[in-house]
Amino acid sequence: MHTPIYRKDDNELLGYIAKHNGQWRALTIFGYPFACVHSESEARTILAQKGLSVLTGVWQFQTPEGDWEYCVIKEARPGEAVIIPTNVMGYPDPGTSKTISITDPTALRPRAD
């Protein structure tokens, strides 16, 4: 079960925490697990500190063919991320305004450096 965590000052959804194999995970708004820790309080703290900032920067998404391409996240909501395909530096092709909706959190990951 995923427990939603909200920012105290404005009730903004930061993401979720969930127990998994005896540890606690911090998950993005759309369900990508970005941290695994030993306690629920650690997971809450990480989510409060990084829940929204982890969404910035360059990510990668998996194409229907199974390839990993670069993107940035335009919108994130429960169960869905809307992305813009980009180059490795995070710049979209100037000739396109293509967006893609990703509903499977395993098809999206932060860029591997």
PDB file of C-alpha atoms in Angstrom:
ATOM      1  CA  MET A   1       0.000   0.000   0.000  1.00  0.00           C
ATOM      2  CA  HIS A   2       1.307   3.452  -0.930  1.00  0.00           C
ATOM      3  CA  THR A   3       0.863   6.224   1.628  1.00  0.00           C
ATOM      4  CA  PRO A   4       0.653   9.724   0.116  1.00  0.00           C
ATOM      5  CA  ILE A   5       2.863  12.394   1.687  1.00  0.00           C
ATOM      6  CA  TYR A   6       1.892  16.056   1.439  1.00  0.00           C
ATOM      7  CA  ARG A   7       3.922  19.206   2.044  1.00  0.00           C
ATOM      8  CA  LYS A   8       2.767  20.793   5.295  1.00  0.00           C
ATOM      9  CA  ASP A   9       2.562  24.436   4.261  1.00  0.00           C
ATOM     10  CA  ASP A  10       0.429  24.066   1.114  1.00  0.00           C
ATOM     11  CA  ASN A  11      -0.764  20.434   1.038  1.00  0.00           C
ATOM     12  CA  GLU A  12       1.124  19.734  -2.237  1.00  0.00           C
ATOM     13  CA  LEU A  13       1.497  16.004  -2.947  1.00  0.00           C
ATOM     14  CA  LEU A  14       5.217  15.151  -2.720  1.00  0.00           C
ATOM     15  CA  GLY A  15       4.943  11.463  -3.544  1.00  0.00           C
ATOM     16  CA  TYR A  16       4.392   8.238  -1.655  1.00  0.00           C
ATOM     17  CA  ILE A  17       6.080   5.959   0.821  1.00  0.00           C
ATOM     18  CA  ALA A  18       5.643   2.198   0.816  1.00  0.00           C
ATOM     19  CA  LYS A  19       7.054  -0.749   2.706  1.00  0.00           C
ATOM     20  CA  HIS A  20       8.774  -3.248   0.404  1.00  0.00           C
ATOM     21  CA  ASN A  21      10.722  -6.362   1.436  1.00  0.00           C
ATOM     22  CA  GLY A  22      11.234  -5.075   4.977  1.00  0.00           C
ATOM     23  CA  GLN A  23      12.467  -1.644   3.911  1.00  0.00           C
ATOM     24  CA  TRP A  24      10.770   1.643   3.102  1.00  0.00           C
ATOM     25  CA  ARG A  25      10.696   3.256  -0.322  1.00  0.00           C
ATOM     26  CA  ALA A  26      10.187   6.874  -1.309  1.00  0.00           C
ATOM     27  CA  LEU A  27       8.279   7.060  -4.593  1.00  0.00           C
ATOM     28  CA  THR A  28       7.630   9.938  -6.965  1.00  0.00           C
ATOM     29  CA  ILE A  29       4.137  11.253  -7.587  1.00  0.00           C
ATOM     30  CA  PHE A  30       3.799   8.824 -10.507  1.00  0.00           C
ATOM     31  CA  GLY A  31       5.223   5.860  -8.566  1.00  0.00           C
ATOM     32  CA  TYR A  32       8.922   5.629  -9.465  1.00  0.00           C
ATOM     33  CA  PRO A  33      10.926   4.432  -6.425  1.00  0.00           C
ATOM     34  CA  PHE A  34      13.890   6.781  -5.963  1.00  0.00           C
ATOM     35  CA  ALA A  35      15.119   5.875  -2.468  1.00  0.00           C
ATOM     36  CA  CYS A  36      15.095   2.813  -0.232  1.00  0.00           C
ATOM     37  CA  VAL A  37      15.744   3.208   3.517  1.00  0.00           C
ATOM     38  CA  HIS A  38      15.316   1.299   6.777  1.00  0.00           C
ATOM     39  CA  SER A  39      12.566   3.288   8.480  1.00  0.00           C
ATOM     40  CA  GLU A  40       9.305   4.979   7.683  1.00  0.00           C
ATOM     41  CA  SER A  41      10.548   8.254   9.186  1.00  0.00           C
ATOM     42  CA  GLU A  42      13.621   8.209   6.917  1.00  0.00           C
ATOM     43  CA  ALA A  43      11.371   7.660   3.888  1.00  0.00           C
ATOM     44  CA  ARG A  44       9.152  10.571   4.950  1.00  0.00           C
ATOM     45  CA  THR A  45      12.191  12.824   5.428  1.00  0.00           C
ATOM     46  CA  ILE A  46      13.681  11.963   2.027  1.00  0.00           C
ATOM     47  CA  LEU A  47      10.336  12.549   0.361  1.00  0.00           C
ATOM     48  CA  ALA A  48       9.960  15.927   2.077  1.00  0.00           C
ATOM     49  CA  GLN A  49      13.476  16.942   0.990  1.00  0.00           C
ATOM     50  CA  LYS A  50      13.606  15.499  -2.529  1.00  0.00           C
ATOM     51  CA  GLY A  51      10.118  14.419  -3.592  1.00  0.00           C
ATOM     52  CA  LEU A  52       9.607  17.238  -6.071  1.00  0.00           C
ATOM     53  CA  SER A  53      13.214  18.093  -6.941  1.00  0.00           C
ATOM     54  CA  VAL A  54      13.884  14.527  -8.106  1.00  0.00           C
ATOM     55  CA  LEU A  55      11.475  15.234 -10.973  1.00  0.00           C
ATOM     56  CA  THR A  56      13.771  17.882 -12.452  1.00  0.00           C
ATOM     57  CA  GLY A  57      16.631  17.278 -14.828  1.00  0.00           C
ATOM     58  CA  VAL A  58      17.000  14.766 -17.606  1.00  0.00           C
ATOM     59  CA  TRP A  59      15.270  11.408 -17.353  1.00  0.00           C
ATOM     60  CA  GLN A  60      15.047   8.436 -19.685  1.00  0.00           C
ATOM     61  CA  PHE A  61      11.945   6.706 -20.991  1.00  0.00           C
ATOM     62  CA  GLN A  62      11.553   3.320 -22.619  1.00  0.00           C
ATOM     63  CA  THR A  63      10.164   3.328 -26.143  1.00  0.00           C
ATOM     64  CA  PRO A  64       7.724   0.633 -27.336  1.00  0.00           C
ATOM     65  CA  GLU A  65      10.728  -0.960 -29.086  1.00  0.00           C
ATOM     66  CA  GLY A  66      12.544  -1.268 -25.743  1.00  0.00           C
ATOM     67  CA  ASP A  67      15.134   1.481 -26.336  1.00  0.00           C
ATOM     68  CA  TRP A  68      15.888   4.093 -23.670  1.00  0.00           C
ATOM     69  CA  GLU A  69      15.629   7.714 -24.864  1.00  0.00           C
ATOM     70  CA  TYR A  70      16.161  11.016 -23.038  1.00  0.00           C
ATOM     71  CA  CYS A  71      13.357  13.271 -21.814  1.00  0.00           C
ATOM     72  CA  VAL A  72      12.264  15.857 -19.285  1.00  0.00           C
ATOM     73  CA  ILE A  73       9.148  15.622 -17.172  1.00  0.00           C
ATOM     74  CA  LYS A  74       6.573  18.239 -18.106  1.00  0.00           C
ATOM     75  CA  GLU A  75       3.868  17.157 -15.648  1.00  0.00           C
ATOM     76  CA  ALA A  76       3.649  14.577 -12.894  1.00  0.00           C
ATOM     77  CA  ARG A  77       0.458  13.358 -11.289  1.00  0.00           C
ATOM     78  CA  PRO A  78      -0.599  10.198  -9.495  1.00  0.00           C
ATOM     79  CA  GLY A  79       0.024   7.268 -11.802  1.00  0.00           C
ATOM     80  CA  GLU A  80       1.198   9.342 -14.770  1.00  0.00           C
ATOM     81  CA  ALA A  81       4.094  11.423 -16.024  1.00  0.00           C
ATOM     82  CA  VAL A  82       3.873  13.562 -19.152  1.00  0.00           C
ATOM     83  CA  ILE A  83       7.298  13.807 -20.769  1.00  0.00           C
ATOM     84  CA  ILE A  84       8.971  15.689 -23.596  1.00  0.00           C
ATOM     85  CA  PRO A  85      11.580  13.713 -25.562  1.00  0.00           C
ATOM     86  CA  THR A  86      14.964  15.501 -25.620  1.00  0.00           C
ATOM     87  CA  ASN A  87      18.622  15.015 -26.383  1.00  0.00           C
ATOM     88  CA  VAL A  88      21.097  13.971 -23.683  1.00  0.00           C
ATOM     89  CA  MET A  89      21.387  17.598 -22.502  1.00  0.00           C
ATOM     90  CA  GLY A  90      17.614  17.928 -21.994  1.00  0.00           C
ATOM     91  CA  TYR A  91      16.874  20.061 -25.054  1.00  0.00           C
ATOM     92  CA  PRO A  92      13.871  19.082 -27.187  1.00  0.00           C
ATOM     93  CA  ASP A  93      14.008  19.090 -30.967  1.00  0.00           C
ATOM     94  CA  PRO A  94      13.055  22.669 -31.898  1.00  0.00           C
ATOM     95  CA  GLY A  95      10.816  21.390 -34.701  1.00  0.00           C
ATOM     96  CA  THR A  96       8.510  19.370 -32.477  1.00  0.00           C
ATOM     97  CA  SER A  97       6.311  19.854 -29.451  1.00  0.00           C
ATOM     98  CA  LYS A  98       5.719  16.159 -28.888  1.00  0.00           C
ATOM     99  CA  THR A  99       4.622  14.976 -25.451  1.00  0.00           C
ATOM    100  CA  ILE A 100       4.181  11.405 -24.277  1.00  0.00           C
ATOM    101  CA  SER A 101       2.110  10.114 -21.376  1.00  0.00           C
ATOM    102  CA  ILE A 102       3.854   7.429 -19.308  1.00  0.00           C
ATOM    103  CA  THR A 103       1.650   5.402 -16.954  1.00  0.00           C
ATOM    104  CA  ASP A 104       4.127   2.605 -16.144  1.00  0.00           C
ATOM    105  CA  PRO A 105       6.700   3.917 -13.637  1.00  0.00           C
ATOM    106  CA  THR A 106       9.175   1.206 -14.700  1.00  0.00           C
ATOM    107  CA  ALA A 107       9.286   2.805 -18.184  1.00  0.00           C
ATOM    108  CA  LEU A 108      10.809   5.988 -16.753  1.00  0.00           C
ATOM    109  CA  ARG A 109      14.040   6.485 -14.850  1.00  0.00           C
ATOM    110  CA  PRO A 110      16.523   9.262 -14.034  1.00  0.00           C
ATOM    111  CA  ARG A 111      19.321   9.632 -16.577  1.00  0.00           C
ATOM    112  CA  ALA A 112      22.171   7.273 -15.832  1.00  0.00           C
ATOM    113  CA  ASP A 113      25.401   9.274 -15.763  1.00  0.00           C
TER     114      ASP A 113
END
